Short mmCIF file of C-alpha atoms and ligand atoms in Angstrom, two decimals:
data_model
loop_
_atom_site.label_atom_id
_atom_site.label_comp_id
_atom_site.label_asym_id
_atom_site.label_seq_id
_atom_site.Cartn_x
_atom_site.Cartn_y
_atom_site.Cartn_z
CA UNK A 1 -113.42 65.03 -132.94
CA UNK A 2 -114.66 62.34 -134.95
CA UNK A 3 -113.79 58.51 -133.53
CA UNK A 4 -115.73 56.18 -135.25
CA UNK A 5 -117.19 56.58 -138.99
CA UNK A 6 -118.98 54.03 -140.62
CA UNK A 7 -119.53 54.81 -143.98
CA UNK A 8 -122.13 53.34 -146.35
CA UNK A 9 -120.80 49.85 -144.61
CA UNK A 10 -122.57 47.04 -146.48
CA UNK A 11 -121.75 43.09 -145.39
CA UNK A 12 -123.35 40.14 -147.36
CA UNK A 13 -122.85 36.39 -146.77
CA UNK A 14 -122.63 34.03 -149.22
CA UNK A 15 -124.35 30.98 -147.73
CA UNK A 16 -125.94 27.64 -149.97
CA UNK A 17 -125.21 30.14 -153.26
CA UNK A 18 -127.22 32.44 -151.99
CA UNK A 19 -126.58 35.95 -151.05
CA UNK A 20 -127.87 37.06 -147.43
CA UNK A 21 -127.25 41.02 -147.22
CA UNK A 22 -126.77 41.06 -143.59
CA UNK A 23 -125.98 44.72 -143.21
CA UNK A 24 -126.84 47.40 -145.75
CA UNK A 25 -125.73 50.57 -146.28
CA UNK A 26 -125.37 51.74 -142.68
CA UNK A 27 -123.79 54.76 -142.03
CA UNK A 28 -123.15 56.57 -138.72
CA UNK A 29 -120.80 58.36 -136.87
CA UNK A 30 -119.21 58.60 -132.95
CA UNK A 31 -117.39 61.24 -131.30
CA UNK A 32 -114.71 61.09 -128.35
CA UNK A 33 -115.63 59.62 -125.46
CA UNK A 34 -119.39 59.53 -126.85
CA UNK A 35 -120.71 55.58 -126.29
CA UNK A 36 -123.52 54.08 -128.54
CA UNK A 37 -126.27 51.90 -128.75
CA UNK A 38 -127.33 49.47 -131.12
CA UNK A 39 -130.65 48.13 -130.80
CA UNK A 40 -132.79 45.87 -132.62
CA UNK A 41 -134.39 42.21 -132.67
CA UNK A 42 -132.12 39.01 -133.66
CA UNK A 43 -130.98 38.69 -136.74
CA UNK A 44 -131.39 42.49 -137.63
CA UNK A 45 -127.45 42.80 -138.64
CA UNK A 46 -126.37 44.38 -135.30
CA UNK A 47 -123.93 41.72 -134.02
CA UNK A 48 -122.53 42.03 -138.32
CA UNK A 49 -122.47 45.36 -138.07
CA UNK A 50 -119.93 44.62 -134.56
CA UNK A 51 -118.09 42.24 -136.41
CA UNK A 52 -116.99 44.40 -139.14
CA UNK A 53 -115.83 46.75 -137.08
CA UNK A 54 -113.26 44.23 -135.04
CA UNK A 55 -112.50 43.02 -139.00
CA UNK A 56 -113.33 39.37 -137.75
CA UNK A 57 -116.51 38.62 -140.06
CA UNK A 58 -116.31 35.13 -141.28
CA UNK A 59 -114.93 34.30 -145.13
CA UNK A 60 -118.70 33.89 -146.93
CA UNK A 61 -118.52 37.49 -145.77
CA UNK A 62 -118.01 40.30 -148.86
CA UNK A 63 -117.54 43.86 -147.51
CA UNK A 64 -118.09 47.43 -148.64
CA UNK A 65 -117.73 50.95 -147.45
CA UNK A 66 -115.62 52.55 -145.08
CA UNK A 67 -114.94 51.94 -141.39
CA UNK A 68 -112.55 54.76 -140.08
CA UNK A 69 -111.31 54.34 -136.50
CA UNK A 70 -109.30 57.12 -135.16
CA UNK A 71 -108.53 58.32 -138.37
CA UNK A 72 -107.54 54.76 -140.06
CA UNK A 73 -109.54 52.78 -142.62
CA UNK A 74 -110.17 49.77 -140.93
CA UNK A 75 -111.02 47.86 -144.03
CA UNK A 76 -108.27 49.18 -146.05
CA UNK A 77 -105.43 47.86 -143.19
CA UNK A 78 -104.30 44.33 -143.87
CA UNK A 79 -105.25 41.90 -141.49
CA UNK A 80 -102.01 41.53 -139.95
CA UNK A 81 -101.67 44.94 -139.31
CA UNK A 82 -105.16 45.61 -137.74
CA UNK A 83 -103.96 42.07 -135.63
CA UNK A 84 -100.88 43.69 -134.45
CA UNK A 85 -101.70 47.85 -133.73
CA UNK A 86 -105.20 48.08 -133.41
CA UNK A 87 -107.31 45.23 -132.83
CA UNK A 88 -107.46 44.66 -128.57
CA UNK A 89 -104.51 47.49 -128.49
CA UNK A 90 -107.43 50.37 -129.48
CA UNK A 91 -110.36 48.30 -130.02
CA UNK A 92 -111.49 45.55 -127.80
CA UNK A 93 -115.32 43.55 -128.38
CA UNK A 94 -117.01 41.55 -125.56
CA UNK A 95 -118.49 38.57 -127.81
CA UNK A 96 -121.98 37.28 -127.60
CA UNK A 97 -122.34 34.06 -125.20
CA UNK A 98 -119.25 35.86 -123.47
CA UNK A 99 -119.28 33.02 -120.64
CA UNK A 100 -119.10 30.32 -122.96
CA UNK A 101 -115.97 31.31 -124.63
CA UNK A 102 -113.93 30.54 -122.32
CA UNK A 103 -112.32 27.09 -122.44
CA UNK A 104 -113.02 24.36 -120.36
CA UNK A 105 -109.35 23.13 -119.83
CA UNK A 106 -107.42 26.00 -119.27
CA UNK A 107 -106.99 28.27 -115.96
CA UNK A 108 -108.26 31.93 -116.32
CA UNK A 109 -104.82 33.13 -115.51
CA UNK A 110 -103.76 30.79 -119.04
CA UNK A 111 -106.40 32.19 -121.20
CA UNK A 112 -105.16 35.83 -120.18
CA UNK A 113 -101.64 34.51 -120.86
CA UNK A 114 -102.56 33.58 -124.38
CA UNK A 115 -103.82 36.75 -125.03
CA UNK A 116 -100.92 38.40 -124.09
CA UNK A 117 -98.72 36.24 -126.34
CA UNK A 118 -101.15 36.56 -129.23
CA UNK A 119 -100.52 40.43 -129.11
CA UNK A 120 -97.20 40.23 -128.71
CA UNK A 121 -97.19 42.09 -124.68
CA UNK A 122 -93.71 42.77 -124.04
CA UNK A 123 -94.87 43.92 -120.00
CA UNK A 124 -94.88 42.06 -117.28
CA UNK A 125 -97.53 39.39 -117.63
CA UNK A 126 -98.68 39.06 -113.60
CA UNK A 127 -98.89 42.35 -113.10
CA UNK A 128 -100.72 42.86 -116.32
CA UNK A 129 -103.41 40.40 -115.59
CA UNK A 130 -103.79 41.48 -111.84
CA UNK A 131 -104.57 45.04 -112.57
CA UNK A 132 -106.86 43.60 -115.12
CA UNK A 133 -108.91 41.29 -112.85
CA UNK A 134 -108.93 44.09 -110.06
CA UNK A 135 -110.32 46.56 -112.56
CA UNK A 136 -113.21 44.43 -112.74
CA UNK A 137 -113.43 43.85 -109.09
CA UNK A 138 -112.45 40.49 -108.72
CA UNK A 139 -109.93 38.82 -106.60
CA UNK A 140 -106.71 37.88 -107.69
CA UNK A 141 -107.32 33.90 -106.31
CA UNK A 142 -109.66 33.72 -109.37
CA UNK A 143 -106.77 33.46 -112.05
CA UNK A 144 -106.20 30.02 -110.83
CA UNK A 145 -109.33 28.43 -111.16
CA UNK A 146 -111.37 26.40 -113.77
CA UNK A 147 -113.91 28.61 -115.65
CA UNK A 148 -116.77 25.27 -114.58
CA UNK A 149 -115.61 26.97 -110.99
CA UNK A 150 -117.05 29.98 -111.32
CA UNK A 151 -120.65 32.04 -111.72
CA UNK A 152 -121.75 33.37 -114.32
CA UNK A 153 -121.31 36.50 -113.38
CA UNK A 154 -117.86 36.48 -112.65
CA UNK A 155 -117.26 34.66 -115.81
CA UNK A 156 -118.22 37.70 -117.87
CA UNK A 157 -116.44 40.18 -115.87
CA UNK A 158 -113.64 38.03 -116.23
CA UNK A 159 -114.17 38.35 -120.48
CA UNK A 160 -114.69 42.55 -119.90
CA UNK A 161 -111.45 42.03 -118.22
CA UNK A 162 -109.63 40.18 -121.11
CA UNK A 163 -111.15 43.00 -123.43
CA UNK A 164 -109.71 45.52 -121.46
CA UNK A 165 -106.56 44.27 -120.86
CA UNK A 166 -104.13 45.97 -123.34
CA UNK A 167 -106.18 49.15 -122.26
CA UNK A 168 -107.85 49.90 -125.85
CA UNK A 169 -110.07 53.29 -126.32
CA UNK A 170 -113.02 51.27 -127.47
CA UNK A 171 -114.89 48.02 -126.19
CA UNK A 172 -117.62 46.83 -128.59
CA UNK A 173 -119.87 45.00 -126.23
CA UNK A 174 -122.46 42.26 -127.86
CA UNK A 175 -125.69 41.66 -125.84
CA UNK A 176 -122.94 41.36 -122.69
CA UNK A 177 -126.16 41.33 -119.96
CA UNK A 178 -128.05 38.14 -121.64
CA UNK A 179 -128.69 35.01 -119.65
CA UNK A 180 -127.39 36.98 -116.31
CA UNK A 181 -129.84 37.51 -113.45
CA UNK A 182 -131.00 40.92 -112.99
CA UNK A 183 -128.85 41.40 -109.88
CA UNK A 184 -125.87 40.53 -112.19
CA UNK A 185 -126.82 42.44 -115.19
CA UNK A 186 -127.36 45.78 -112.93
CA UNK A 187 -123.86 45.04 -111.78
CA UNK A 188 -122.43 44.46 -115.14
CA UNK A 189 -123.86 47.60 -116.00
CA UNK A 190 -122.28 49.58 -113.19
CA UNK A 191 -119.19 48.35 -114.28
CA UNK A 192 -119.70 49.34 -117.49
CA UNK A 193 -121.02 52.57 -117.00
CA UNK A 194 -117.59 52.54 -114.54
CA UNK A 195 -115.51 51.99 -117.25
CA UNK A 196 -116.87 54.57 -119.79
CA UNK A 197 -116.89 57.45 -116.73
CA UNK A 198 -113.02 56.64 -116.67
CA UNK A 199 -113.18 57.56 -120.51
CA UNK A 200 -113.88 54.46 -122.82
CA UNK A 201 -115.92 53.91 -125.67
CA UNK A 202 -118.10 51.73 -125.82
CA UNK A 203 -120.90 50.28 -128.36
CA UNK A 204 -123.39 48.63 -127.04
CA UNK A 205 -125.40 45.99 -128.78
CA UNK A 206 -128.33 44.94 -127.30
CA UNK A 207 -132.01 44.16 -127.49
CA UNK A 208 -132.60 46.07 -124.81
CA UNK A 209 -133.44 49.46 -124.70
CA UNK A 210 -133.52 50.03 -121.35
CA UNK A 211 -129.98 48.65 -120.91
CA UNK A 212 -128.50 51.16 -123.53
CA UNK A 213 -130.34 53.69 -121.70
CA UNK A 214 -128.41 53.55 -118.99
CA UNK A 215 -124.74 53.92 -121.06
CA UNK A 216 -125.52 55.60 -124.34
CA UNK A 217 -125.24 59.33 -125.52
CA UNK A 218 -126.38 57.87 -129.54
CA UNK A 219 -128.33 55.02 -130.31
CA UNK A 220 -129.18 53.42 -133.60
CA UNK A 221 -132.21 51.36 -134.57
CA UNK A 222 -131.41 48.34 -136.94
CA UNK A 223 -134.33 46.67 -138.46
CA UNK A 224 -133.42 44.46 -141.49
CA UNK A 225 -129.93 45.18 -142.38
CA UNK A 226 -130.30 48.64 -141.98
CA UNK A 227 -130.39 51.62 -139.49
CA UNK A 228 -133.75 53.18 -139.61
CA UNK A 229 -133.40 55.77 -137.16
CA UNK A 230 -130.39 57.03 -135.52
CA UNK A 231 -129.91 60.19 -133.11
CA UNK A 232 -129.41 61.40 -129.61
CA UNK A 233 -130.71 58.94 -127.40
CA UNK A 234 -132.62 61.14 -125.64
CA UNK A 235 -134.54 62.25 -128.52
CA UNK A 236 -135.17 59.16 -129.91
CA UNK A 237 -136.25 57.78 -126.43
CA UNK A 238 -138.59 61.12 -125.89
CA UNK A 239 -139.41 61.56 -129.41
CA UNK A 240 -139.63 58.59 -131.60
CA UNK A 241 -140.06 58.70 -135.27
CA UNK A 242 -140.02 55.98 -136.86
CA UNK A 243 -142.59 53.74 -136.70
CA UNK A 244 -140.63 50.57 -135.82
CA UNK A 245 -138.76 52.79 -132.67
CA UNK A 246 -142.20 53.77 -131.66
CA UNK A 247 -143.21 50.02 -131.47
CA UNK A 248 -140.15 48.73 -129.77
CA UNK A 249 -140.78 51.42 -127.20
CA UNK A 250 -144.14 50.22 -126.72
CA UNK A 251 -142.76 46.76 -126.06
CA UNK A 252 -141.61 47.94 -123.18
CA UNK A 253 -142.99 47.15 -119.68
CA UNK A 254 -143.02 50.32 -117.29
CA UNK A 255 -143.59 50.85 -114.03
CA UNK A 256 -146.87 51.71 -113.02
CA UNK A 257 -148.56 51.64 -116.35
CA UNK A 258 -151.52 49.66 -116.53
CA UNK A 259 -152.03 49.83 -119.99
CA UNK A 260 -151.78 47.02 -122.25
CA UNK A 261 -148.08 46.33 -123.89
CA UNK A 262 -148.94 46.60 -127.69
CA UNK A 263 -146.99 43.92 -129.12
CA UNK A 264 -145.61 44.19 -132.44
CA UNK A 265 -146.59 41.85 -134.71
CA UNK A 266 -145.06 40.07 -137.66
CA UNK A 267 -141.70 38.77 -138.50
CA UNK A 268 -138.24 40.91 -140.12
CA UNK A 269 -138.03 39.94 -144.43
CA UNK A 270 -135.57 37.59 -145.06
CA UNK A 271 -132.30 39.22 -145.80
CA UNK A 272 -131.83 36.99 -148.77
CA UNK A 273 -133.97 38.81 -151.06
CA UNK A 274 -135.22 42.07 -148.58
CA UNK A 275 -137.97 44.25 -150.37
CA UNK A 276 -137.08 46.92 -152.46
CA UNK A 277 -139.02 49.58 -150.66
CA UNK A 278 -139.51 49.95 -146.83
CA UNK A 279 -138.43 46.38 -144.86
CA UNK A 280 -140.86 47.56 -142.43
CA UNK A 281 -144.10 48.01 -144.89
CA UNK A 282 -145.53 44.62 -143.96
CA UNK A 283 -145.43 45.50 -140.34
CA UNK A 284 -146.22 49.33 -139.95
CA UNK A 285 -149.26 50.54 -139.19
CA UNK A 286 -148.57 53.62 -141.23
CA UNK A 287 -147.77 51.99 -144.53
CA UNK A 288 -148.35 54.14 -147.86
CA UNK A 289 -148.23 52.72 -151.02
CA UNK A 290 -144.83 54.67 -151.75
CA UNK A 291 -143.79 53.14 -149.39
CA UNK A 292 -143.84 49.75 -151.07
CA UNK A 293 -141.66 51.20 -153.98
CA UNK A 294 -138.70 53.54 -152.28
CA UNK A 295 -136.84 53.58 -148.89
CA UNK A 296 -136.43 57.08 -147.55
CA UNK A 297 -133.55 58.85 -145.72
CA UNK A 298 -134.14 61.44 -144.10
CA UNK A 299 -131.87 63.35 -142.13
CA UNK A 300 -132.81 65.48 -139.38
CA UNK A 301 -130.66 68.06 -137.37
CA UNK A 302 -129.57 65.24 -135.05
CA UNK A 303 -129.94 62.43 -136.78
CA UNK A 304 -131.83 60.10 -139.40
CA UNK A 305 -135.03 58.61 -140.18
CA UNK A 306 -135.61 56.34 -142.61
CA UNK A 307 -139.32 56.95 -143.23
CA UNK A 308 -141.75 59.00 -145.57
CA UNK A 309 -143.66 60.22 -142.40
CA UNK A 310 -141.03 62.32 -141.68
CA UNK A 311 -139.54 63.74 -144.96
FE1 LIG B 1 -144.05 52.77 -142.37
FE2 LIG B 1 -143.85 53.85 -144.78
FE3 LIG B 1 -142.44 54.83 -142.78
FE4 LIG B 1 -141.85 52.47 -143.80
S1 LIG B 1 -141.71 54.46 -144.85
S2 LIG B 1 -141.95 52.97 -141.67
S3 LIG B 1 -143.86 51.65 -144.27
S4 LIG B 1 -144.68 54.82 -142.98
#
């Protein structure tokens, strides 16, 4: 059954009067209990593309498309609505620079009280919370202290916590490993992997391929604003296609290789006025003058491309 469909989704952001087309056109879908991974470099739209999900883009944002969510049109719900039924109740997201949104002045147990009150949790609160915190493996003792009082590490478990609290089906995660040590990021991971063996979605955003590896069954590229290749991750990881997947993968470091990373070179257009043909032209070693005029979409019996190699 169908879980997530994003449908010809396109975000732009009005900023200084002019128009920054953030994401464009970006269409996939997720089945039950599949997970998926969103990968690309900063600024590509991925963290936009999150956003409009949860229905939390800022106001310079315009949207268009379709978002369907278990069967309901997430842009079509009013915001109240979405606020009240689905938003944290089915759909939670672990924010970018997770450990610095907690505040300062208030206990952890008092930030997972607001939350509560902000979503209207008729339960008991301390019981709530507790199973929360455990779920994460942390001690209970925690909920009294100062976030300054505790690691890093701890701090973002205690966020996946607060996005799991009211127990939604879906956790949009945004780059929820960065600026952890790699001792902490493996055991974010296991927790996450955890989490989605116990049956929840989760969408992954990340820079890092080999941290999707380890938790998604789909992954999508983003370059640009736009998904250039999407598929089975195993494909894509075995078989790349397009030329900007093969280059990321070549980014990669791997054990016992003593070849020489290739490095890709160049910078993403601007998103403020992005070529009319292939965003990646400048950069791809494969460029065609065709390519320079039309962007291709090419859909394959798993997936897409978005590339003339491979019409
Ligand atoms: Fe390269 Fe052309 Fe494919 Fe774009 S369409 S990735 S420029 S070969």
């Amino acid at each position: 059954m169908v879980f997530l469909s994003v449908n010809d989704l396109d975000v732009q952001y009005q900023s200084q009067g002019k128009k920054v087309h953030a994401v464009d056109h970006v269409s996939f879908t997720l089945q039950e209990n599949e997970s998926i991974g969103i990968a690309g470099e900063s600024g590509c739209g991925k963290s936009t593309l999150g956003l409009a999900i949860m229905k939390t883009l800022q106001e310079n944002a315009s949207v268009s498309g379709e978002i369907l969510f278990d069967n309901k049109s997430i842009l079509t719900i009013p915001v109240s609505e979405f606020t009240k039924n689905i938003r944290w109740k089915q759909i939670a997201m672990i924010f970018q620079g997770a450990m610095n949104s907690l505040d300062p002045v208030f206990t952890i147990k008092k930030q997972f009280e607001e939350i509560l009150k902000k979503h209207d949790f008729q339960g008991d609160f301390k019981q709530v919370i507790e199973t929360a915190i455990s779920s994460v493996g942390l001690s209970h003792s925690i909920l009294d202290k100062y976030p300054h009082e505790i690691s890093g590490g701890m701090k973002q478990r205690v966020v996946i916590a607060m996005a799991l609290i009211l127990k939604p089906k879906m956790v949009i995660a945004d780059e929820p490993t960065t600026a952890l040590d790699v001792l902490v990021q493996a055991q974010i991971m296991a927790l996450l992997k955890n989490l989605k063996k116990n049956g929840l979605g989760i969408m992954l955003i990340s820079h890092d391929l080999g941290i999707i590896s380890e938790i998604a069954e789909k992954i999508g590229i983003m370059y640009a604003g736009q998904i250039v290749e999407f598929g089975l991750l195993s494909d894509i990881y075995i078989n790349p296609k397009h030329p900007y997947t093969i280059a990321l993968l070549n980014s990669i470091p791997k054990l016992g290789n003593t070849e020489k990373i290739i490095p890709l070179k160049g910078n993403p257009p601007s998103l403020i006025n992005p070529p009319s043909g292939c965003r990646f032209y400048d950069r791809c070693p494969k460029a065609m003058e065709k390519c320079k005029q039309e962007p291709p979409k090419i859909k394959t019996s798993s997936g897409f491309v978005m590339c003339w190699l491979h019409k």
